[in-house]
Coordinates of C-alpha atoms in Angstrom, one line a residue:
Chain A
M193 CA -21.2 -137.8 53.5
S194 CA -23.8 -140.0 54.7
D195 CA -26.0 -138.8 52.1
I196 CA -23.3 -140.5 49.3
L197 CA -23.4 -143.7 51.4
K198 CA -27.2 -143.7 51.3
Q199 CA -27.8 -142.8 47.7
L200 CA -25.2 -145.5 46.9
K201 CA -27.3 -148.0 48.9
G202 CA -30.1 -147.1 46.6
L203 CA -28.2 -148.7 43.3
K204 CA -29.2 -151.8 44.6
K205 CA -32.3 -151.0 43.2
V206 CA -30.6 -151.8 39.8
Q207 CA -32.1 -155.6 38.8
P208 CA -32.5 -157.5 36.0
N209 CA -35.1 -157.3 33.9
K210 CA -37.9 -159.9 35.4
D211 CA -38.6 -161.3 32.0
W212 CA -34.8 -161.6 30.6
E213 CA -34.6 -163.4 33.9
L214 CA -36.9 -165.6 34.0
S215 CA -36.1 -166.8 30.0
N216 CA -32.5 -166.7 31.3
R217 CA -33.1 -169.1 34.0
K218 CA -35.1 -171.1 31.7
I219 CA -32.4 -171.6 29.0
L220 CA -29.5 -172.2 31.4
F221 CA -31.0 -174.5 33.5
N222 CA -32.4 -176.6 30.8
Q223 CA -29.3 -177.0 29.5
I224 CA -27.7 -177.8 32.8
R225 CA -30.3 -180.5 34.0
A226 CA -30.2 -182.2 30.9
E227 CA -26.3 -182.5 31.5
Q228 CA -27.3 -183.9 34.7
R229 CA -29.2 -186.4 33.7
I230 CA -26.9 -187.3 31.1
F231 CA -24.2 -187.9 33.9
Q232 CA -26.5 -189.8 36.4
Q233 CA -27.4 -192.2 33.7
N234 CA -23.7 -192.8 32.9
N235 CA -23.0 -193.3 36.6
S236 CA -26.2 -195.1 37.7
T237 CA -24.2 -197.9 38.8
W238 CA -22.0 -195.9 41.4
E239 CA -25.2 -193.9 42.0
F240 CA -26.9 -197.3 43.3
G241 CA -23.9 -198.3 45.1
R242 CA -23.7 -195.2 46.8
Q243 CA -27.4 -195.0 47.4
S244 CA -27.2 -198.8 48.7
L245 CA -24.5 -197.6 51.4
K246 CA -26.5 -195.1 52.6
R247 CA -29.3 -197.8 53.3
T248 CA -27.0 -200.0 55.0
S249 CA -25.6 -196.9 56.8
T250 CA -29.2 -195.9 58.3
F251 CA -29.7 -199.6 59.4
I252 CA -26.4 -199.3 61.1
K253 CA -27.3 -196.4 62.7
L254 CA -29.8 -198.0 64.1
L255 CA -27.5 -200.7 66.1
I256 CA -24.8 -198.6 67.1
P257 CA -25.0 -194.6 67.7
V258 CA -22.6 -193.5 65.0
E259 CA -21.6 -190.0 66.1
A260 CA -20.2 -191.7 69.1
V261 CA -17.8 -193.6 67.4
A262 CA -17.4 -191.7 64.5
K263 CA -15.0 -189.2 67.1
P264 CA -12.6 -191.9 68.3
V265 CA -12.2 -193.8 65.0
G266 CA -11.1 -190.9 63.5
V267 CA -8.4 -190.5 66.4
V268 CA -7.4 -193.9 65.9
I269 CA -6.8 -193.3 61.9
L270 CA -5.4 -190.0 62.9
V271 CA -3.2 -191.9 65.4
L272 CA -2.7 -194.8 63.0
A273 CA -1.3 -192.4 60.2
L274 CA 1.1 -189.8 62.2
A275 CA 2.6 -193.6 63.3
L276 CA 3.1 -194.9 60.0
G277 CA 4.1 -191.4 58.3
G278 CA 6.7 -190.1 59.8
G279 CA 5.7 -190.5 64.1
V280 CA 5.1 -188.2 66.8
A281 CA 8.4 -186.1 66.6
T282 CA 7.5 -184.9 63.5
V283 CA 4.1 -183.5 64.9
S284 CA 6.0 -181.9 68.0
A285 CA 8.8 -180.4 65.6
S286 CA 5.7 -178.9 63.5
L287 CA 5.0 -177.0 66.8
N288 CA 8.0 -174.9 66.5
S289 CA 7.5 -174.2 63.0
L290 CA 6.9 -171.3 61.1
P291 CA 4.6 -170.0 58.3
G292 CA 5.9 -170.7 55.1
D293 CA 7.9 -173.9 56.6
V294 CA 7.1 -177.6 54.9
I295 CA 5.7 -178.8 58.0
Y296 CA 4.0 -175.8 59.3
P297 CA 0.6 -177.1 57.8
L298 CA 0.9 -180.4 59.6
K299 CA 0.5 -177.6 62.8
I300 CA -2.3 -176.1 61.4
M301 CA -3.6 -179.3 60.8
T302 CA -2.8 -180.8 64.5
E303 CA -4.8 -177.6 65.7
K304 CA -7.8 -178.3 63.8
V305 CA -8.2 -182.1 64.9
Q306 CA -7.6 -180.4 68.4
L307 CA -10.4 -178.3 68.2
S308 CA -12.5 -181.0 66.4
L309 CA -12.1 -183.7 69.3
T310 CA -13.0 -180.4 72.1
I311 CA -16.2 -181.1 72.8
A312 CA -17.1 -178.3 75.5
P313 CA -18.2 -175.0 74.0
Q314 CA -16.2 -172.8 76.4
D315 CA -13.2 -175.0 75.7
K316 CA -13.4 -174.7 72.1
T317 CA -13.3 -170.7 72.2
Y318 CA -10.3 -171.2 74.8
L319 CA -8.5 -173.3 72.6
S320 CA -8.9 -170.7 69.5
L321 CA -8.1 -167.9 71.8
E322 CA -4.7 -169.8 72.7
F323 CA -3.8 -170.8 69.0
A324 CA -4.4 -166.9 68.0
G325 CA -1.6 -166.6 70.8
R326 CA 0.7 -168.8 69.2
R327 CA 0.5 -166.7 65.8
L328 CA 1.8 -164.0 67.7
D329 CA 4.6 -166.1 68.9
E330 CA 5.0 -167.2 65.5
L331 CA 5.2 -163.4 64.4
G332 CA 7.7 -162.5 67.2
R333 CA 9.9 -164.9 65.9
I334 CA 9.4 -164.2 62.2
K335 CA 11.6 -161.4 60.9
D336 CA 10.2 -161.3 57.2
Q337 CA 7.4 -159.7 55.8
D338 CA 5.6 -162.3 53.9
R339 CA 5.9 -164.8 56.3
A340 CA 4.3 -162.0 59.0
T341 CA 1.5 -161.6 56.8
K342 CA 0.6 -165.2 56.9
A343 CA 0.8 -165.5 60.4
V344 CA -1.5 -162.1 61.0
N345 CA -3.8 -163.6 58.3
K346 CA -3.9 -167.0 60.7
F347 CA -4.1 -164.6 63.6
K348 CA -7.3 -163.1 62.3
E349 CA -8.6 -166.3 61.4
N350 CA -8.4 -167.8 65.0
L351 CA -9.8 -164.5 66.2
D352 CA -12.8 -164.5 64.0
Q353 CA -13.4 -168.0 65.5
V354 CA -13.3 -166.7 68.7
K355 CA -15.8 -164.2 68.4
N356 CA -18.0 -167.1 66.7
Q357 CA -17.6 -169.4 69.1
L358 CA -18.4 -166.7 72.2
E359 CA -21.4 -165.8 70.0
G360 CA -23.0 -169.3 70.2
L361 CA -22.1 -169.9 74.5
D362 CA -24.6 -170.0 76.7
N363 CA -25.4 -167.2 78.9
S364 CA -23.5 -168.1 82.1
Q365 CA -20.4 -169.3 80.0
K366 CA -20.4 -166.3 78.0
I367 CA -19.9 -163.8 80.6
E368 CA -16.9 -165.8 82.1
M369 CA -15.2 -166.4 78.6
A370 CA -15.9 -162.7 77.1
K371 CA -13.9 -161.7 80.6
T372 CA -10.8 -164.1 79.5
V373 CA -11.0 -162.9 75.7
G374 CA -11.0 -159.5 77.0
V375 CA -7.7 -160.1 79.0
K376 CA -6.1 -162.3 76.3
T377 CA -6.8 -159.5 73.8
T378 CA -5.6 -156.7 75.7
Q379 CA -2.2 -158.6 76.0
Y380 CA -2.1 -159.5 72.7
E381 CA -2.4 -156.2 72.0
S382 CA 0.9 -155.1 74.0
A383 CA 2.4 -158.1 72.7
L384 CA 2.1 -156.9 69.2
Q385 CA 3.0 -153.1 69.6
K386 CA 6.2 -154.1 70.6
S387 CA 7.0 -156.1 67.4
S388 CA 8.2 -152.9 65.8
Y389 CA 10.4 -154.3 62.6
L390 CA 6.8 -155.3 61.0
E391 CA 5.0 -153.3 58.5
E392 CA 2.6 -150.5 59.9
E393 CA 0.0 -151.9 57.5
T394 CA 0.3 -156.0 59.3
I395 CA 0.8 -154.3 62.3
R396 CA -2.7 -152.6 62.2
S397 CA -4.5 -155.2 60.6
A398 CA -3.7 -157.2 63.4
L399 CA -5.0 -154.6 66.1
H400 CA -8.1 -154.1 64.0
S401 CA -9.2 -157.7 64.8
I402 CA -8.1 -157.5 68.1
E403 CA -9.9 -154.3 69.0
E404 CA -13.2 -155.9 67.3
A405 CA -12.9 -158.9 69.5
N406 CA -12.3 -156.9 72.7
T407 CA -15.0 -154.5 71.7
Y408 CA -17.4 -157.5 70.9
A409 CA -16.4 -159.3 74.5
L410 CA -16.9 -155.9 76.2
R411 CA -20.6 -155.1 74.9
V412 CA -21.0 -158.9 76.0
I413 CA -20.7 -158.1 79.2
I414 CA -21.9 -154.5 79.3
H415 CA -25.4 -156.3 78.1
K416 CA -25.5 -159.2 80.4
T417 CA -24.9 -156.6 83.3
Q418 CA -27.6 -154.2 82.5
A419 CA -30.0 -157.4 81.5
E420 CA -28.9 -158.3 85.5
E421 CA -28.9 -155.2 87.2
S422 CA -26.6 -156.7 89.6
T423 CA -24.2 -154.0 91.3
V424 CA -21.1 -156.4 91.8
S425 CA -21.2 -157.4 87.8
L426 CA -21.8 -153.5 87.2
K427 CA -18.8 -152.3 89.1
E428 CA -16.6 -155.1 87.1
A429 CA -17.9 -153.8 83.7
T430 CA -17.5 -150.1 84.6
K431 CA -13.8 -150.8 85.6
L432 CA -13.1 -152.8 82.4
L433 CA -15.0 -150.0 80.5
Q434 CA -12.8 -147.7 81.9
E435 CA -10.0 -149.6 81.4
K436 CA -10.4 -149.4 77.8
I437 CA -10.9 -145.8 77.9
N438 CA -7.6 -145.2 79.6
R439 CA -6.1 -147.4 76.8
T440 CA -8.1 -145.5 74.4
E441 CA -6.7 -142.2 75.7
A442 CA -3.3 -143.4 75.7
K443 CA -3.2 -144.2 72.2
I444 CA -4.6 -140.9 71.0
M445 CA -2.1 -138.9 73.4
E446 CA 0.4 -141.0 71.5
T447 CA -0.5 -140.5 68.1
A448 CA -0.7 -136.7 68.8
S449 CA 2.7 -136.3 70.1
V450 CA 4.3 -138.1 67.2
R451 CA 2.2 -135.7 65.0
Q452 CA 3.5 -133.0 66.6
V453 CA 7.1 -133.9 66.3
T454 CA 6.2 -134.2 62.7
A455 CA 4.5 -130.8 62.2
T456 CA 1.7 -132.1 59.8
T457 CA -1.2 -130.3 59.0
G458 CA -3.5 -128.3 60.8
N459 CA -6.7 -130.1 60.4
Q460 CA -5.5 -133.4 61.5
S461 CA -4.1 -131.7 64.9
E462 CA -7.7 -130.4 64.9
S463 CA -9.5 -134.1 64.2
S464 CA -7.1 -135.5 67.0
S465 CA -8.6 -133.0 69.4
E466 CA -12.1 -133.9 68.2
L467 CA -11.2 -137.8 69.0
Q468 CA -10.5 -136.4 72.9
L469 CA -13.7 -134.2 73.0
I470 CA -15.5 -137.5 72.2
L471 CA -13.4 -139.4 74.8
E472 CA -14.5 -136.5 77.6
E473 CA -18.2 -137.7 76.5
A474 CA -17.8 -141.1 77.0
K475 CA -15.8 -140.6 80.4
V476 CA -18.9 -138.5 80.8
D477 CA -21.3 -141.5 80.2
L478 CA -19.3 -143.7 82.0
A479 CA -19.7 -141.6 84.9
N480 CA -23.5 -141.7 84.2
N481 CA -23.2 -145.6 83.8
N482 CA -24.4 -145.2 80.5
L483 CA -22.2 -147.8 79.5
E484 CA -23.0 -148.6 76.5
E485 CA -23.3 -145.2 75.0
A486 CA -19.6 -144.8 76.3
L487 CA -18.7 -148.0 74.6
N488 CA -20.2 -146.9 71.4
K489 CA -17.8 -143.7 71.7
V490 CA -14.7 -145.4 72.1
V491 CA -15.3 -147.9 69.4
E492 CA -16.4 -144.3 67.3
I493 CA -13.1 -143.2 68.3
S494 CA -10.9 -146.2 67.2
Q495 CA -12.8 -145.8 63.8
Q496 CA -11.8 -142.2 63.3
A497 CA -8.5 -142.9 64.4
I498 CA -8.2 -145.8 61.9
A499 CA -9.4 -143.0 59.3
L500 CA -6.9 -140.8 60.6
E501 CA -4.7 -143.2 59.8
L502 CA -5.4 -144.2 56.7
A503 CA -5.6 -140.4 55.4
K504 CA -1.7 -140.4 56.7
E505 CA -1.1 -142.6 54.4
D506 CA -2.7 -141.7 51.8
Q507 CA -0.8 -138.5 51.9
K508 CA 2.3 -140.7 51.7
V509 CA 1.3 -142.3 49.1
D510 CA 0.3 -139.7 47.0
K511 CA 3.6 -137.7 47.6
M512 CA 5.9 -140.6 46.3
D513 CA 3.4 -140.6 43.0
I514 CA 3.8 -137.6 42.6
E515 CA 7.4 -138.0 42.9
A516 CA 7.9 -140.9 40.5
I517 CA 6.0 -138.8 38.0
E518 CA 8.1 -135.5 38.5
E519 CA 11.5 -137.7 37.9
P520 CA 11.2 -138.8 34.1
V521 CA 9.5 -135.8 33.4
S522 CA 12.5 -133.5 34.8
A523 CA 14.9 -135.9 32.7
E524 CA 12.9 -135.1 29.3
E525 CA 13.0 -131.2 30.3
I526 CA 16.7 -131.5 30.7
L527 CA 17.2 -133.3 27.5
I528 CA 14.7 -131.0 25.7
E529 CA 16.5 -128.0 27.0
E530 CA 19.8 -129.8 25.7
E531 CA 18.7 -129.9 22.6
D532 CA 17.6 -126.2 22.1
N533 CA 20.6 -125.1 22.9
I534 CA 22.8 -128.1 20.8
E535 CA 21.5 -126.2 17.7
P536 CA 23.1 -122.8 18.2
I537 CA 26.4 -124.5 18.9
V538 CA 26.6 -126.0 16.0
D539 CA 25.9 -123.5 14.1
S540 CA 28.4 -121.3 15.6
L541 CA 31.0 -124.6 14.9
A542 CA 30.0 -125.1 11.1
D543 CA 31.0 -120.7 11.3
I544 CA 34.0 -121.1 12.7
A545 CA 35.0 -123.7 10.3
N546 CA 33.6 -122.0 6.8
D547 CA 35.8 -119.2 8.3
E548 CA 38.7 -121.2 8.4
I549 CA 38.4 -122.5 5.0
Q550 CA 37.8 -119.1 3.4
T551 CA 41.2 -117.9 5.2
E552 CA 43.0 -121.1 3.8
E553 CA 42.1 -120.2 0.1
E554 CA 43.3 -116.9 0.6
Chain B
M39 CA -23.5 -167.2 51.4
M40 CA -21.9 -168.9 54.2
R41 CA -18.2 -170.2 53.0
V42 CA -19.1 -173.6 54.4
R43 CA -22.6 -174.1 52.7
E44 CA -20.4 -172.9 48.9
K45 CA -18.3 -175.5 49.8
I46 CA -21.0 -178.3 49.7
L47 CA -22.6 -176.9 47.0
I48 CA -19.4 -176.8 45.2
S49 CA -18.8 -180.1 45.9
K50 CA -22.2 -181.3 44.8
I51 CA -21.8 -179.5 41.6
R52 CA -18.5 -180.9 41.0
S53 CA -19.3 -184.8 42.1
H54 CA -22.7 -185.2 40.5
K55 CA -23.2 -182.4 38.6
D56 CA -25.7 -181.1 40.9
A57 CA -28.1 -178.9 39.3
D58 CA -30.1 -177.8 42.6
A59 CA -27.1 -176.9 44.1
F60 CA -26.0 -174.7 41.3
E61 CA -29.5 -173.0 41.2
E62 CA -28.8 -171.8 44.9
I63 CA -25.2 -170.0 43.5
Y64 CA -27.5 -168.7 40.7
N65 CA -29.9 -167.4 42.9
T66 CA -27.2 -165.7 45.2
Y67 CA -25.0 -164.0 42.7
L68 CA -27.4 -163.2 39.9
E69 CA -28.3 -159.8 41.0
P70 CA -24.9 -158.5 42.1
I71 CA -23.3 -159.9 38.8
Y72 CA -25.7 -158.6 36.6
R73 CA -25.2 -155.2 38.8
F74 CA -21.4 -155.7 38.4
V75 CA -21.7 -155.8 34.8
Y76 CA -24.2 -153.3 34.0
F77 CA -22.0 -150.5 35.8
K78 CA -19.0 -151.6 33.7
V79 CA -20.8 -151.8 30.4
S80 CA -23.8 -149.4 30.9
S81 CA -26.3 -150.8 28.7
T82 CA -28.7 -153.6 29.3
Q83 CA -28.4 -155.9 26.5
E84 CA -25.1 -156.4 26.7
A85 CA -25.0 -156.7 30.8
E86 CA -28.1 -159.3 30.1
D87 CA -25.7 -161.4 27.5
I88 CA -22.5 -160.9 29.6
T89 CA -24.3 -162.0 33.1
S90 CA -25.9 -165.6 31.2
E91 CA -22.6 -166.1 29.9
V92 CA -20.9 -166.0 33.7
F93 CA -23.5 -168.3 35.1
L94 CA -22.6 -171.0 31.9
K95 CA -18.8 -170.4 32.2
A96 CA -19.3 -171.1 36.4
W97 CA -21.3 -174.1 35.7
Q98 CA -19.2 -175.7 33.0
Y99 CA -15.9 -175.2 35.3
L100 CA -17.6 -176.2 38.5
S101 CA -18.9 -179.3 37.1
D102 CA -15.8 -180.0 35.5
R103 CA -13.8 -183.1 37.6
S104 CA -10.5 -182.1 35.9
A105 CA -10.0 -178.7 36.8
P106 CA -8.4 -177.4 39.8
Q107 CA -11.3 -177.0 42.5
V108 CA -12.9 -173.1 43.4
R109 CA -12.0 -172.5 46.7
N110 CA -13.4 -168.9 46.9
L111 CA -16.8 -168.7 45.0
Q112 CA -17.3 -165.1 45.4
A113 CA -14.2 -164.3 44.0
F114 CA -14.4 -166.8 41.4
V115 CA -18.0 -165.6 40.2
Y116 CA -16.9 -162.2 39.8
R117 CA -13.4 -162.6 38.5
I118 CA -15.5 -164.5 35.4
A119 CA -17.5 -161.3 35.1
R120 CA -14.3 -159.2 35.1
N121 CA -12.7 -161.2 32.5
L122 CA -16.0 -161.3 30.3
V123 CA -16.4 -157.5 30.3
V124 CA -12.2 -157.4 29.1
D125 CA -13.2 -159.9 26.4
F126 CA -16.6 -157.5 25.9
Y127 CA -14.1 -154.6 25.2
R128 CA -11.7 -155.8 23.5
D129 CA -14.0 -157.3 20.8
R130 CA -15.3 -153.9 20.6
A131 CA -12.2 -152.3 19.8
K132 CA -11.3 -155.1 17.3
R133 CA -14.8 -154.7 15.4
N134 CA -13.5 -150.9 15.7
E135 CA -16.8 -150.1 17.0
V136 CA -17.4 -146.2 18.1
S137 CA -17.6 -146.8 21.5
P138 CA -20.8 -145.5 22.7
E139 CA -21.0 -142.6 25.2
V140 CA -21.2 -143.9 28.9
S141 CA -24.9 -143.5 29.8
L142 CA -26.1 -145.3 32.8
E143 CA -30.0 -145.9 32.2
L144 CA -30.9 -146.1 35.5
S145 CA -34.4 -144.5 36.2
D146 CA -35.9 -147.0 34.3
K147 CA -34.4 -149.9 36.4
I148 CA -36.1 -148.4 39.1
A149 CA -38.9 -150.0 41.2
L150 CA -41.3 -147.7 41.2
P151 CA -41.9 -146.4 44.4
K152 CA -45.9 -145.6 45.7
T153 CA -46.4 -141.8 45.5
A154 CA -45.6 -139.3 42.7
A155 CA -43.8 -136.9 45.1
E156 CA -41.5 -140.1 46.5
K157 CA -40.9 -141.3 42.8
I158 CA -39.6 -137.4 42.3
H159 CA -37.8 -137.5 44.6
D160 CA -36.0 -141.1 44.6
D161 CA -35.6 -140.3 40.5
L162 CA -33.6 -137.1 41.7
M163 CA -31.2 -139.0 44.0
F164 CA -30.5 -141.8 41.6
W165 CA -30.1 -139.2 38.9
E166 CA -27.6 -137.4 41.1
I167 CA -25.6 -140.4 41.9
E168 CA -25.6 -141.7 38.5
K169 CA -24.6 -138.8 37.4
N170 CA -21.5 -138.4 40.1
I171 CA -20.5 -142.2 39.4
K172 CA -20.3 -141.8 35.6
H173 CA -17.5 -139.5 36.5
L174 CA -15.3 -141.9 38.4
K175 CA -12.8 -143.8 36.0
D176 CA -14.0 -147.4 36.0
E177 CA -11.2 -149.1 39.0
Y178 CA -12.8 -146.6 41.2
R179 CA -16.3 -147.4 40.3
E180 CA -15.6 -150.9 40.7
V181 CA -14.6 -150.8 44.3
I182 CA -17.6 -148.3 45.2
L183 CA -19.9 -150.3 43.9
L184 CA -18.6 -153.4 45.3
R185 CA -18.0 -151.8 48.9
F186 CA -21.0 -149.4 49.3
V187 CA -23.6 -151.1 47.4
E188 CA -22.8 -154.6 47.4
E189 CA -21.6 -154.2 50.9
L190 CA -18.9 -156.5 50.8
S191 CA -15.9 -156.6 53.1
T192 CA -12.3 -155.0 52.2
T193 CA -10.8 -159.1 52.3
E194 CA -13.6 -160.2 49.8
I195 CA -13.1 -157.3 47.3
A196 CA -9.0 -157.6 47.3
D197 CA -10.3 -161.4 46.6
I198 CA -12.1 -160.3 43.7
L199 CA -9.4 -157.7 42.2
E200 CA -6.6 -160.5 43.2
K201 CA -4.9 -157.2 45.1
T202 CA -3.7 -157.0 48.8
V203 CA -6.1 -155.8 51.9
G204 CA -3.8 -152.8 52.0
S205 CA -3.9 -151.7 48.4
T206 CA -7.6 -152.4 48.0
R207 CA -7.8 -150.6 51.6
V208 CA -6.0 -147.9 50.0
L209 CA -8.0 -148.0 46.3
I210 CA -11.5 -147.6 48.1
H211 CA -10.4 -144.5 50.1
R212 CA -9.5 -142.6 47.3
A213 CA -12.3 -143.9 45.1
L214 CA -14.5 -142.3 47.9
K215 CA -12.7 -139.5 48.2
A216 CA -12.9 -138.8 44.6
L217 CA -16.4 -139.7 44.5
R218 CA -17.1 -136.9 47.3
E219 CA -15.1 -134.2 45.4
I220 CA -17.3 -134.8 42.2
V221 CA -20.5 -134.5 44.2
S222 CA -18.5 -131.1 46.1
T223 CA -17.7 -129.8 42.4
N224 CA -20.7 -130.2 40.9
K225 CA -23.0 -129.0 43.9
K226 CA -20.6 -126.0 43.5
F227 CA -21.7 -125.7 39.9
D228 CA -25.5 -125.9 40.6
Q229 CA -25.2 -123.2 42.6
E230 CA -23.5 -121.0 40.4
N231 CA -26.2 -121.7 38.0
E232 CA -29.0 -121.1 39.9

């Protein structure tokens, strides 16, 4: 399996011929640079204006630190714009809006502004985390699939931001924030599992993002713990990991019991017991304080669980495909059978008619 | 390439036809697009022609201020390539040319490894994967290439193919399954012949 993937990666060596690449680049960029020159000649006055503006702004920069002024100026402009075009009422009304609503983009924009006005990196991370929570709130109030997908996409965006921002934090802030991310994502997970009316696919993709962020946070904590070798944080990290293992175990048990009810094929229950085996190994690692190893195993379990789910779904889809194909075929078959039957009937009818004519003639 | 960087490049090209900005895009996408086209048309000559057309079209569109602004550069470039390949096959069908047997001339594209033994091993590996990938239908070969050779994410592939993430994931899953099946039947066949 991994052999195929390795071989596939080797196909990257398929590359354009160097001679062709050179000549093609030359031809293409000769043309493009010529276009650029013509454009610049036609717009030289504009270009000059732009350049002089640049020079002026460099001069102003020497007098006033622009960066310090830019943000407050931005705020004033924004406030003015809001006051003139709809006002604060619109913004607060937009807070209750849902994806697909006309004023929803305003809500997202307000969040973005809020984020860009926040300077402290850990506050930024926290805000993104809160915004992700808002998306889940919205998801809870949405009843149609289209909007739900939008909300989930935004939710994933927010969580991605959290991850990126967390990555950029200083060491001291990083671990505190990682803990918060861990707690919050766990809350989000249980909240999401309650919204049962959504399509499985939607929930699964949101859960996947949560899992990623959660794992990342835990990894940060574990790394930090190992680097410091302090017993207090080790205890804490162990506890967090233990909780994660417990949650994973609960999930495996749940899916295993569902499988038993639906009585699916043997190899799937085999796979789920395989998952349990890895889980046991993870527990042993945890007991031996091999936190990183244990976490890797938990990640492997969730990845395999996803693969299993996908395989199950695929089987379902395959079944549906077959049914869809079978229907018209069987209808055709009926027609063909009927055609076969019609001919003898027509023949015998003709015979009877002939007989009647003959008797009448007699 | 980072999304933000791409946005800057796009706006540079759009606002003052910045050739340097376009060259950055060209450098990033030349190889992947060439491979993508190559595995669809299976001929070096055609792949080269189509690839240069892709970048010319991309430039024309990006530098045209009246055209709608491109949001996702990667998906945009790949989509141009896909459309041009479709055009290429349509034209050929019109001209009634006999379609040549799909043959991926891989071995002469591969940079030669240092020792002879390594070379033979590599050639064998490529020959095998080339043979196997040839048997996949175009739809599958496309996602296999994007996912496992170019290592794009499912979301990125979904954007390129203009499909939902869910159906793309199922497509990748099936493509891999199909490839695995081909590999195992070929292995069996080889073993029986030995």
